[in-house]
Tab-separated table of N, CA and C in Angstrom:
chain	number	residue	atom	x	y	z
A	1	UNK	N	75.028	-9.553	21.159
A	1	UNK	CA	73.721	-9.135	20.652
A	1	UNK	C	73.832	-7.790	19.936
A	2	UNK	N	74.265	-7.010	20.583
A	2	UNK	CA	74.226	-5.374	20.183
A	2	UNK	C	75.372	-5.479	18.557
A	3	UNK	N	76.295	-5.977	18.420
A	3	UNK	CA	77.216	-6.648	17.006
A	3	UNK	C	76.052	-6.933	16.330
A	4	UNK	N	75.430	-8.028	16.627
A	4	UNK	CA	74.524	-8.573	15.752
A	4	UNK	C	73.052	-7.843	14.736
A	5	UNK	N	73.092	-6.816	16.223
A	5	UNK	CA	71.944	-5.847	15.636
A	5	UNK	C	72.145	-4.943	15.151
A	6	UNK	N	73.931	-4.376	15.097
A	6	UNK	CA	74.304	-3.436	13.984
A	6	UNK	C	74.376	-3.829	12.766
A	7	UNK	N	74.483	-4.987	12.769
A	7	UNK	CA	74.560	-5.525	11.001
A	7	UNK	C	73.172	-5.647	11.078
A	8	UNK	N	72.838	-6.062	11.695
A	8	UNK	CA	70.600	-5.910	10.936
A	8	UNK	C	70.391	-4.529	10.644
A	9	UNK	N	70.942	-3.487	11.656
A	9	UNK	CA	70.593	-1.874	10.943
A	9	UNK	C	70.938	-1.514	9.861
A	10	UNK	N	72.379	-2.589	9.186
A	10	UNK	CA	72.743	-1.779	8.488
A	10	UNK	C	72.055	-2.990	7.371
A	11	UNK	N	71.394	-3.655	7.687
A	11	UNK	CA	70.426	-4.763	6.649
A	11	UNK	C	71.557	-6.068	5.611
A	12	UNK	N	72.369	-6.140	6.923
A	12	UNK	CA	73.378	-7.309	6.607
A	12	UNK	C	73.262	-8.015	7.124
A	13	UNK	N	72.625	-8.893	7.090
A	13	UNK	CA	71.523	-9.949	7.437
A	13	UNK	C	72.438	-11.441	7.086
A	14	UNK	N	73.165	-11.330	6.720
A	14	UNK	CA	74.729	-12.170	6.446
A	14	UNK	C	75.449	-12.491	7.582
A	15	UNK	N	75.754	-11.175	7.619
A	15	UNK	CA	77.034	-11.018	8.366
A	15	UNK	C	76.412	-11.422	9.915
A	16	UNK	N	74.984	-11.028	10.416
A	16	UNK	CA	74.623	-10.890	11.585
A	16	UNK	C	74.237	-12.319	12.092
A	17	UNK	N	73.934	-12.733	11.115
A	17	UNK	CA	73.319	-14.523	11.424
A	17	UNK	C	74.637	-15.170	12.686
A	18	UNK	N	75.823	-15.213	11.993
A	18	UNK	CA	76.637	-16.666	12.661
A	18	UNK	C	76.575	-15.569	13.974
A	19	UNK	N	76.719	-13.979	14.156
A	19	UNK	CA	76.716	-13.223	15.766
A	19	UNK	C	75.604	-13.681	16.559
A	20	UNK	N	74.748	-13.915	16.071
A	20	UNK	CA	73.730	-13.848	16.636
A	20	UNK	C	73.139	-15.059	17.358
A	21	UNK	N	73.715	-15.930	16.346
A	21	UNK	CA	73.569	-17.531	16.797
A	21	UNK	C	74.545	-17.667	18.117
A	22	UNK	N	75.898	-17.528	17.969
A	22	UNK	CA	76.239	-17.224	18.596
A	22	UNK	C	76.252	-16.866	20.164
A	23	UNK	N	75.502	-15.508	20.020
A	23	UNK	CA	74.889	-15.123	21.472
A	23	UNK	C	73.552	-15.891	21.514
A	24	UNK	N	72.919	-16.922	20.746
A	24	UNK	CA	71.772	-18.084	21.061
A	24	UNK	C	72.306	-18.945	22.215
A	25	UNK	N	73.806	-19.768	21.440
A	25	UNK	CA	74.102	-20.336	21.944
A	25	UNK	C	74.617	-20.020	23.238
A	26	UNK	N	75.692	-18.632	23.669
A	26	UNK	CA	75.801	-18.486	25.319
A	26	UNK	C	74.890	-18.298	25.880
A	27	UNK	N	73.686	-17.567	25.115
A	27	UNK	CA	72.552	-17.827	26.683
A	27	UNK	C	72.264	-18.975	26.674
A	28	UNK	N	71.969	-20.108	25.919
A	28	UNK	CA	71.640	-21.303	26.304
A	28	UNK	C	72.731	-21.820	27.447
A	29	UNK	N	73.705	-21.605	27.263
A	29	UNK	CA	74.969	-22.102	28.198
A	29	UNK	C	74.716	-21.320	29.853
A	30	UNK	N	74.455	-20.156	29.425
A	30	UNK	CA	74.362	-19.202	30.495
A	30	UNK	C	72.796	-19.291	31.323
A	31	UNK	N	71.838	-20.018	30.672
A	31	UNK	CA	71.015	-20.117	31.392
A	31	UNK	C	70.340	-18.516	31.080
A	32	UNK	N	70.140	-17.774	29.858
A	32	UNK	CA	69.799	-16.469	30.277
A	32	UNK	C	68.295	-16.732	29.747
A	33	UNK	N	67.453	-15.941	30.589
A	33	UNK	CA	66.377	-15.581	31.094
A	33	UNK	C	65.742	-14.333	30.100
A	34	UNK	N	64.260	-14.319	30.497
A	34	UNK	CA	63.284	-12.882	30.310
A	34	UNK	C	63.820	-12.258	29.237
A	35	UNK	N	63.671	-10.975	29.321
A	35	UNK	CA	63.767	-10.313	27.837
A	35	UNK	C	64.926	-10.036	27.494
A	36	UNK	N	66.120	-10.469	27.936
A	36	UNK	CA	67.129	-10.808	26.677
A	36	UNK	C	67.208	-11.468	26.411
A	37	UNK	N	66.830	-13.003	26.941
A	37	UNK	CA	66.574	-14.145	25.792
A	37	UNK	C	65.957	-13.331	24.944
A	38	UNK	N	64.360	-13.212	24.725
A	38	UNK	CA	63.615	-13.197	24.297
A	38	UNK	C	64.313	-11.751	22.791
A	39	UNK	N	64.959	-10.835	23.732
A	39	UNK	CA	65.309	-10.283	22.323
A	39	UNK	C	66.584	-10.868	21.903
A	40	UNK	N	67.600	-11.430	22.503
A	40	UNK	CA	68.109	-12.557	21.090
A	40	UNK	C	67.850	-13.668	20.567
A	41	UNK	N	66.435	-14.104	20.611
A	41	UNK	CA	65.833	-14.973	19.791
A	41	UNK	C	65.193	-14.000	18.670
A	42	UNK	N	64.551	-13.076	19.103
A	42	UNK	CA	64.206	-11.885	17.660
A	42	UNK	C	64.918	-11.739	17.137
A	43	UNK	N	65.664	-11.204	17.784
A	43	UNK	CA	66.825	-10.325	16.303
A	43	UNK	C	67.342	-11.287	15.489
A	44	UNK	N	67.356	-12.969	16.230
A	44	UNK	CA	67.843	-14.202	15.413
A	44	UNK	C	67.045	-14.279	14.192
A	45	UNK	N	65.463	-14.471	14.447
A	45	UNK	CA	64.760	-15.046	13.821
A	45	UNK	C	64.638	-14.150	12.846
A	46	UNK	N	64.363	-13.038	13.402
A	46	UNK	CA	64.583	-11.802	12.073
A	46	UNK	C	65.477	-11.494	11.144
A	47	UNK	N	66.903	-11.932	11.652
A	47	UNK	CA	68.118	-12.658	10.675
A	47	UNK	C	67.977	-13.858	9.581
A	48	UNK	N	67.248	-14.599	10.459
A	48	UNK	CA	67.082	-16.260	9.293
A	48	UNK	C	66.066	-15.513	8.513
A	49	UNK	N	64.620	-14.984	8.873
A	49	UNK	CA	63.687	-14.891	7.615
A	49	UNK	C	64.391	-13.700	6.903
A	50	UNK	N	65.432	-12.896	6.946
A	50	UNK	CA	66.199	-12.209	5.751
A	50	UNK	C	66.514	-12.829	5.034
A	51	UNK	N	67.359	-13.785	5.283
A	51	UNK	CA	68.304	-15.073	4.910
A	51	UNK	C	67.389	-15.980	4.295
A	52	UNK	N	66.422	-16.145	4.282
A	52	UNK	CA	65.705	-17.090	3.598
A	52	UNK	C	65.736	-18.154	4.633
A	53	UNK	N	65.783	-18.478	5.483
A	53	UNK	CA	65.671	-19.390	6.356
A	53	UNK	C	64.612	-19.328	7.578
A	54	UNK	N	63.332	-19.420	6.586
A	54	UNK	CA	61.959	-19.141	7.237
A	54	UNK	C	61.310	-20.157	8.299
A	55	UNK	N	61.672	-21.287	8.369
A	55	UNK	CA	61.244	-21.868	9.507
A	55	UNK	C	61.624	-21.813	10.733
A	56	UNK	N	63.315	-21.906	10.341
A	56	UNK	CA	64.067	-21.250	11.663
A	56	UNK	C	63.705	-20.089	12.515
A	57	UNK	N	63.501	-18.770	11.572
A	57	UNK	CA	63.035	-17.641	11.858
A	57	UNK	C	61.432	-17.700	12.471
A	58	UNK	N	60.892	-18.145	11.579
A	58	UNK	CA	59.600	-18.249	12.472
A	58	UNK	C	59.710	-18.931	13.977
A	59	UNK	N	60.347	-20.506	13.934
A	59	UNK	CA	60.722	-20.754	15.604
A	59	UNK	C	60.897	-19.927	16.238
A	60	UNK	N	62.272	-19.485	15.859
A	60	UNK	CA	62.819	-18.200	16.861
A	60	UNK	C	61.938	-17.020	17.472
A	61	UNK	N	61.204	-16.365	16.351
A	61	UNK	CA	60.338	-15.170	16.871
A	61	UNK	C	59.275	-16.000	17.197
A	62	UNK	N	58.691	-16.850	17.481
A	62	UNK	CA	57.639	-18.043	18.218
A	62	UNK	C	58.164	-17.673	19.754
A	63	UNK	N	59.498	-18.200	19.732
A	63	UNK	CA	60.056	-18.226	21.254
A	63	UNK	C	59.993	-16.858	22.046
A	64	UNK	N	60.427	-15.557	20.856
A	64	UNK	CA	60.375	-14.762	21.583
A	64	UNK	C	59.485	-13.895	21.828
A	65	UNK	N	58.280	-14.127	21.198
A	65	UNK	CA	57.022	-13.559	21.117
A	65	UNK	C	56.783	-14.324	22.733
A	66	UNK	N	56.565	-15.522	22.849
A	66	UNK	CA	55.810	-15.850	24.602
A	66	UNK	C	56.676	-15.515	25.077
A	67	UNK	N	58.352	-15.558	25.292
A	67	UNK	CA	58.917	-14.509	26.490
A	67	UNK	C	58.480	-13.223	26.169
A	68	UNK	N	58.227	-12.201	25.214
A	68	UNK	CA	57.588	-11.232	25.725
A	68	UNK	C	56.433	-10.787	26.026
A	69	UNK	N	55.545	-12.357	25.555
A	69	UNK	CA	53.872	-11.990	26.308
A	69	UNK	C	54.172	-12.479	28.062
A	70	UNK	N	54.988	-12.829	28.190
A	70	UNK	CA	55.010	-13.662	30.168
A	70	UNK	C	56.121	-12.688	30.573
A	71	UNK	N	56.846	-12.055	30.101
A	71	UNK	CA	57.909	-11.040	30.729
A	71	UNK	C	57.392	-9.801	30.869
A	72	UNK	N	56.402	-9.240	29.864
A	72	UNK	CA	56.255	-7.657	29.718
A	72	UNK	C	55.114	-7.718	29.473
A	73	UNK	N	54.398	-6.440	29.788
A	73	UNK	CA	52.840	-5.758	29.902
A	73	UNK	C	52.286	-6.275	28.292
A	74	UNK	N	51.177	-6.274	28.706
A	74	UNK	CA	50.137	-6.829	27.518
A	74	UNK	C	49.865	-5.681	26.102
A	75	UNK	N	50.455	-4.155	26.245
A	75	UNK	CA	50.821	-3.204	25.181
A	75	UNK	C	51.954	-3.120	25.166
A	76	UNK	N	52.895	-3.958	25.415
A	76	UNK	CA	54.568	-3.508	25.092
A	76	UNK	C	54.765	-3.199	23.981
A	77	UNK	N	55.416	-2.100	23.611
A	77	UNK	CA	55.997	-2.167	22.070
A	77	UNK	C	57.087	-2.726	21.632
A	78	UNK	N	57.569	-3.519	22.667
A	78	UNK	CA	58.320	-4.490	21.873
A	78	UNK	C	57.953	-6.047	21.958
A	79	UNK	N	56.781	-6.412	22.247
A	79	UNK	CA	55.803	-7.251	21.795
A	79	UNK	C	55.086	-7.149	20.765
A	80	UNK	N	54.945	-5.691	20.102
A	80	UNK	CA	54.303	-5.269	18.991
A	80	UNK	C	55.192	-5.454	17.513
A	81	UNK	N	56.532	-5.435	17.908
A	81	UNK	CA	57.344	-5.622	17.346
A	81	UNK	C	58.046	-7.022	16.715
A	82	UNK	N	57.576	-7.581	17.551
A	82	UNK	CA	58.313	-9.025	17.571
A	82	UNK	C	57.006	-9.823	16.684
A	83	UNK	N	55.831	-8.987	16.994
A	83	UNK	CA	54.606	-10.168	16.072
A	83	UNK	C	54.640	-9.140	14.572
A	84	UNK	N	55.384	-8.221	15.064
A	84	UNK	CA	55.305	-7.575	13.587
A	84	UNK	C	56.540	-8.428	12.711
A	85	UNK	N	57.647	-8.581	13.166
A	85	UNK	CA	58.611	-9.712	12.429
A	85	UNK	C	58.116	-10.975	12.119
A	86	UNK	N	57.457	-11.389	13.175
A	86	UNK	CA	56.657	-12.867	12.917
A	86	UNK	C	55.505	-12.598	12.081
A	87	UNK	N	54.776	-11.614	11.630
A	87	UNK	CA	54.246	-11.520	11.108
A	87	UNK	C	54.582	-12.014	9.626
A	88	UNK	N	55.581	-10.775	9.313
A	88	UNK	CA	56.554	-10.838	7.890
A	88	UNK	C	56.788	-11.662	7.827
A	89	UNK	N	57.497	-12.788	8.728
A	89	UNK	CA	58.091	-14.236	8.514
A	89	UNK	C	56.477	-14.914	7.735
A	90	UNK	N	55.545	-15.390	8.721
A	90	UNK	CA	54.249	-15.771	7.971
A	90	UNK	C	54.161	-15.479	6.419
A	91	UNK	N	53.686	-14.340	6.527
A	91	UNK	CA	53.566	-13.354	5.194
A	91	UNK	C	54.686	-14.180	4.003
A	92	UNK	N	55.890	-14.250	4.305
A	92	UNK	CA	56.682	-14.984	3.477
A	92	UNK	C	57.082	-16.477	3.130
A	93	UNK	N	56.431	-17.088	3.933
A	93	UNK	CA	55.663	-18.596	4.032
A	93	UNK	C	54.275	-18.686	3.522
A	94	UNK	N	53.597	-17.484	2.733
A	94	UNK	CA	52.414	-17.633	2.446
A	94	UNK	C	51.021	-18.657	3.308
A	95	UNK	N	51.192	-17.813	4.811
A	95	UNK	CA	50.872	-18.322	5.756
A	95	UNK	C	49.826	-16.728	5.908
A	96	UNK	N	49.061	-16.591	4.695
A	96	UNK	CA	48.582	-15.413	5.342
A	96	UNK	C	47.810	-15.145	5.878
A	97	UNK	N	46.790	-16.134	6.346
A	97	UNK	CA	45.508	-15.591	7.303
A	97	UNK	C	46.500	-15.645	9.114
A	98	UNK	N	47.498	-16.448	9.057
A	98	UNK	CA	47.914	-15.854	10.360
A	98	UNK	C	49.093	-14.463	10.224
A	99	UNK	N	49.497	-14.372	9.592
A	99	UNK	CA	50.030	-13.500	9.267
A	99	UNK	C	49.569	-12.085	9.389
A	100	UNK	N	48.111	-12.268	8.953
A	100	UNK	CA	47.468	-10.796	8.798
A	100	UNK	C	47.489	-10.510	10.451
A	101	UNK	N	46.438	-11.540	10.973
A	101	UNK	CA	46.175	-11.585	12.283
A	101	UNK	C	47.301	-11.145	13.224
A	102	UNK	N	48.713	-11.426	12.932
A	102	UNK	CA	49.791	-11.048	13.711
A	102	UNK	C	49.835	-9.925	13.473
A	103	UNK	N	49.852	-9.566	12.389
A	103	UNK	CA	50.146	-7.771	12.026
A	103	UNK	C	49.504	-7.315	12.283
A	104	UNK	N	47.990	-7.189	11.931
A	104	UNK	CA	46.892	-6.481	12.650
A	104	UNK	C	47.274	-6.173	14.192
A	105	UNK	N	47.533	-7.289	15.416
A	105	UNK	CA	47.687	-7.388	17.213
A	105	UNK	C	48.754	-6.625	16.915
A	106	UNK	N	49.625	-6.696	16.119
A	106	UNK	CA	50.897	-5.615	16.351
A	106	UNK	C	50.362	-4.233	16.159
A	107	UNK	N	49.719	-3.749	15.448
A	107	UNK	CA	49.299	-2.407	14.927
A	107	UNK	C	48.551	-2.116	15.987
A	108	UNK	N	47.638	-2.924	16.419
A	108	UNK	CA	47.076	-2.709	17.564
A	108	UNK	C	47.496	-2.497	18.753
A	109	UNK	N	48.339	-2.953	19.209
A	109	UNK	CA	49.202	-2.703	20.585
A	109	UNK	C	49.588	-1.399	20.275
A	110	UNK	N	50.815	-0.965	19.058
A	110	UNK	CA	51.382	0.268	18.989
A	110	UNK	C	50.603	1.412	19.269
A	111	UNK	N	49.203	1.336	18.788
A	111	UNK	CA	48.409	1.863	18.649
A	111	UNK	C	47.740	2.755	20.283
A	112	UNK	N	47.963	1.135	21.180
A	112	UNK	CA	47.466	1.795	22.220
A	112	UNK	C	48.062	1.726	23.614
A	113	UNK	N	49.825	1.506	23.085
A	113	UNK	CA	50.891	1.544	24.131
A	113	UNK	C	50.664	2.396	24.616
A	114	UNK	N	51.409	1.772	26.043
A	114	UNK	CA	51.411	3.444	26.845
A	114	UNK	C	53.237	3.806	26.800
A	115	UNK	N	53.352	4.009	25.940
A	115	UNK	CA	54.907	4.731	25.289
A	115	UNK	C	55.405	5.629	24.941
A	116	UNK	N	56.210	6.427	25.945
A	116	UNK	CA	56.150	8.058	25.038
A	116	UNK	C	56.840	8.351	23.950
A	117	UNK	N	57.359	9.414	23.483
A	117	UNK	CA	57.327	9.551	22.376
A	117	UNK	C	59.409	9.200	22.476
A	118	UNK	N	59.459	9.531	23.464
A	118	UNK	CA	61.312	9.576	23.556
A	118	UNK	C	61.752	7.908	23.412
A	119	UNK	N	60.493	6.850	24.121
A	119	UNK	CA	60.741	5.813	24.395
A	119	UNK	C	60.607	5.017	22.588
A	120	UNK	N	59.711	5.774	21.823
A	120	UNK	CA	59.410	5.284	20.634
A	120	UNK	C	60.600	5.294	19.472
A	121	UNK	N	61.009	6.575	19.557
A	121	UNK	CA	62.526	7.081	18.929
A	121	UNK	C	63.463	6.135	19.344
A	122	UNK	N	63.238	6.059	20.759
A	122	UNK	CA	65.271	4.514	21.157
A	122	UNK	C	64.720	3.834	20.384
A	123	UNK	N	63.424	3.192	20.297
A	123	UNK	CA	63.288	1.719	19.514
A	123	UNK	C	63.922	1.841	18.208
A	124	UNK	N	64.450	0.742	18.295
A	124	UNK	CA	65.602	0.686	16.289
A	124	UNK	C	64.478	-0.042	15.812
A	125	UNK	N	63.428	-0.466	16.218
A	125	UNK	CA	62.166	-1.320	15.595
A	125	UNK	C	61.254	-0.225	14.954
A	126	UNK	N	60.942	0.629	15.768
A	126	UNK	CA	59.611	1.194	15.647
A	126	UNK	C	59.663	1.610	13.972
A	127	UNK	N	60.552	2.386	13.572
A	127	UNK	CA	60.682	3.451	12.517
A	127	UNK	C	60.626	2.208	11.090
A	128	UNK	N	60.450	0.928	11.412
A	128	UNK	CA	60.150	0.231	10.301
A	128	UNK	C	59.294	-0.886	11.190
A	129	UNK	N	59.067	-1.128	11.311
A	129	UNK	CA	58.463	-2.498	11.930
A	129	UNK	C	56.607	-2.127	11.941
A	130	UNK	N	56.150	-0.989	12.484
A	130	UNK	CA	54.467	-0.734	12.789
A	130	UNK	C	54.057	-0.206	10.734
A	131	UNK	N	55.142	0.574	10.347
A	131	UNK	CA	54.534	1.035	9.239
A	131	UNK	C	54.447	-0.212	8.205
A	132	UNK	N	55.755	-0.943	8.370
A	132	UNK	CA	55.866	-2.054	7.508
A	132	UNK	C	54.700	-2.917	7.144
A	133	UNK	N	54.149	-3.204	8.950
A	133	UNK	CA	52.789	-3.866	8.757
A	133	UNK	C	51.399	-3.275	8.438
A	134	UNK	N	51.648	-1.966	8.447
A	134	UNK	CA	50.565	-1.017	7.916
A	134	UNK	C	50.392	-1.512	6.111
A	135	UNK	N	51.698	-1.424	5.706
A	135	UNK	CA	51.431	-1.348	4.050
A	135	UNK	C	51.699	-2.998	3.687
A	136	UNK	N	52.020	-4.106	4.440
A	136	UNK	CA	51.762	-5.043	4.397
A	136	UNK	C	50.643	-5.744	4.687
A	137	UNK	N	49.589	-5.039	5.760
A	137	UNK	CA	48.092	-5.435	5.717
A	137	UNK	C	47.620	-4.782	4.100
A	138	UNK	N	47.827	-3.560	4.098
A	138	UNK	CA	47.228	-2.891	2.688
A	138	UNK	C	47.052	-4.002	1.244
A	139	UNK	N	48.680	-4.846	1.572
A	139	UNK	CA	48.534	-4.836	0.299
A	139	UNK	C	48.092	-6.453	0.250
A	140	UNK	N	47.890	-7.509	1.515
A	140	UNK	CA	47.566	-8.796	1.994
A	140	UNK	C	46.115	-8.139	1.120
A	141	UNK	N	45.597	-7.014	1.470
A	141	UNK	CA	43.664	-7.039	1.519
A	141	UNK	C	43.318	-6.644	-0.452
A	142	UNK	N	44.505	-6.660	-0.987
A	142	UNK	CA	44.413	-6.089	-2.027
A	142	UNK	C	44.058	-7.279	-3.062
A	143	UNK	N	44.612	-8.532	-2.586
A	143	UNK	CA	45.258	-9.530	-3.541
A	143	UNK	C	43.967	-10.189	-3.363
């Protein structure tokens, strides 16, 4: 997983796909559970909709959006995160009235996590993921 999500930092979205699948496939083998499934089905799905492989991606962050609404508190920010990718995925399926709606619940959670500020900085999400959907609602309301 952690391989896989250095090539997403570094927005090699190539290279990270077959890692990532990859660690899909041992947790399926492994039987893995709660929120590391749930975050290597994100970081998957967030790989395919780079890749152009938007249905996949949408599945994927589908899956890992309900493991992190049944694993973690109802303001997680990394539930905020994961509908903010699924969001973008929508958004790029020209799926936009759910789309907005995802981004909006994401902005909203961030908004009123209970997350401090040290916990906001570890996130490799935060510093693109809440603003992204800020100027991606902007510009959904424009058109």
């Amino acid at each position: 997983l952690q391989r896989g999500n250095d090539f997403i930092d570094q927005n090699d979205y190539t290279s990270a796909l077959p890692v990532l699948q990859e660690a899909e496939r041992l947790s399926q083998r492994l039987s893995t559970q709660g929120v590391l499934r749930g975050d290597i089905l994100h970081s998957l799905g967030h790989a395919e909709y780079n890749v152009g492989q938007l249905q996949e991606g949408e599945k994927h962050l589908r899956q890992a959006l309900a493991i992190s609404r049944s694993c973690l508190p109802a303001n997680n920010f990394s539930t905020a995160s994961t509908m903010c990718s699924l969001g973008e995925c929508l958004r790029q399926q020209q799926k936009y009235d759910e789309a907005e709606q995802m981004l909006r619940q994401a902005v909203e959670i961030e908004a009123t996590a209970n997350v401090s500020a040290q916990s906001k900085a570890d996130s490799k999400w935060h510093c693109v993921t809440i603003p992204l959907a800020c100027v991606v609602l902007c510009c959904m309301n424009q058109v």
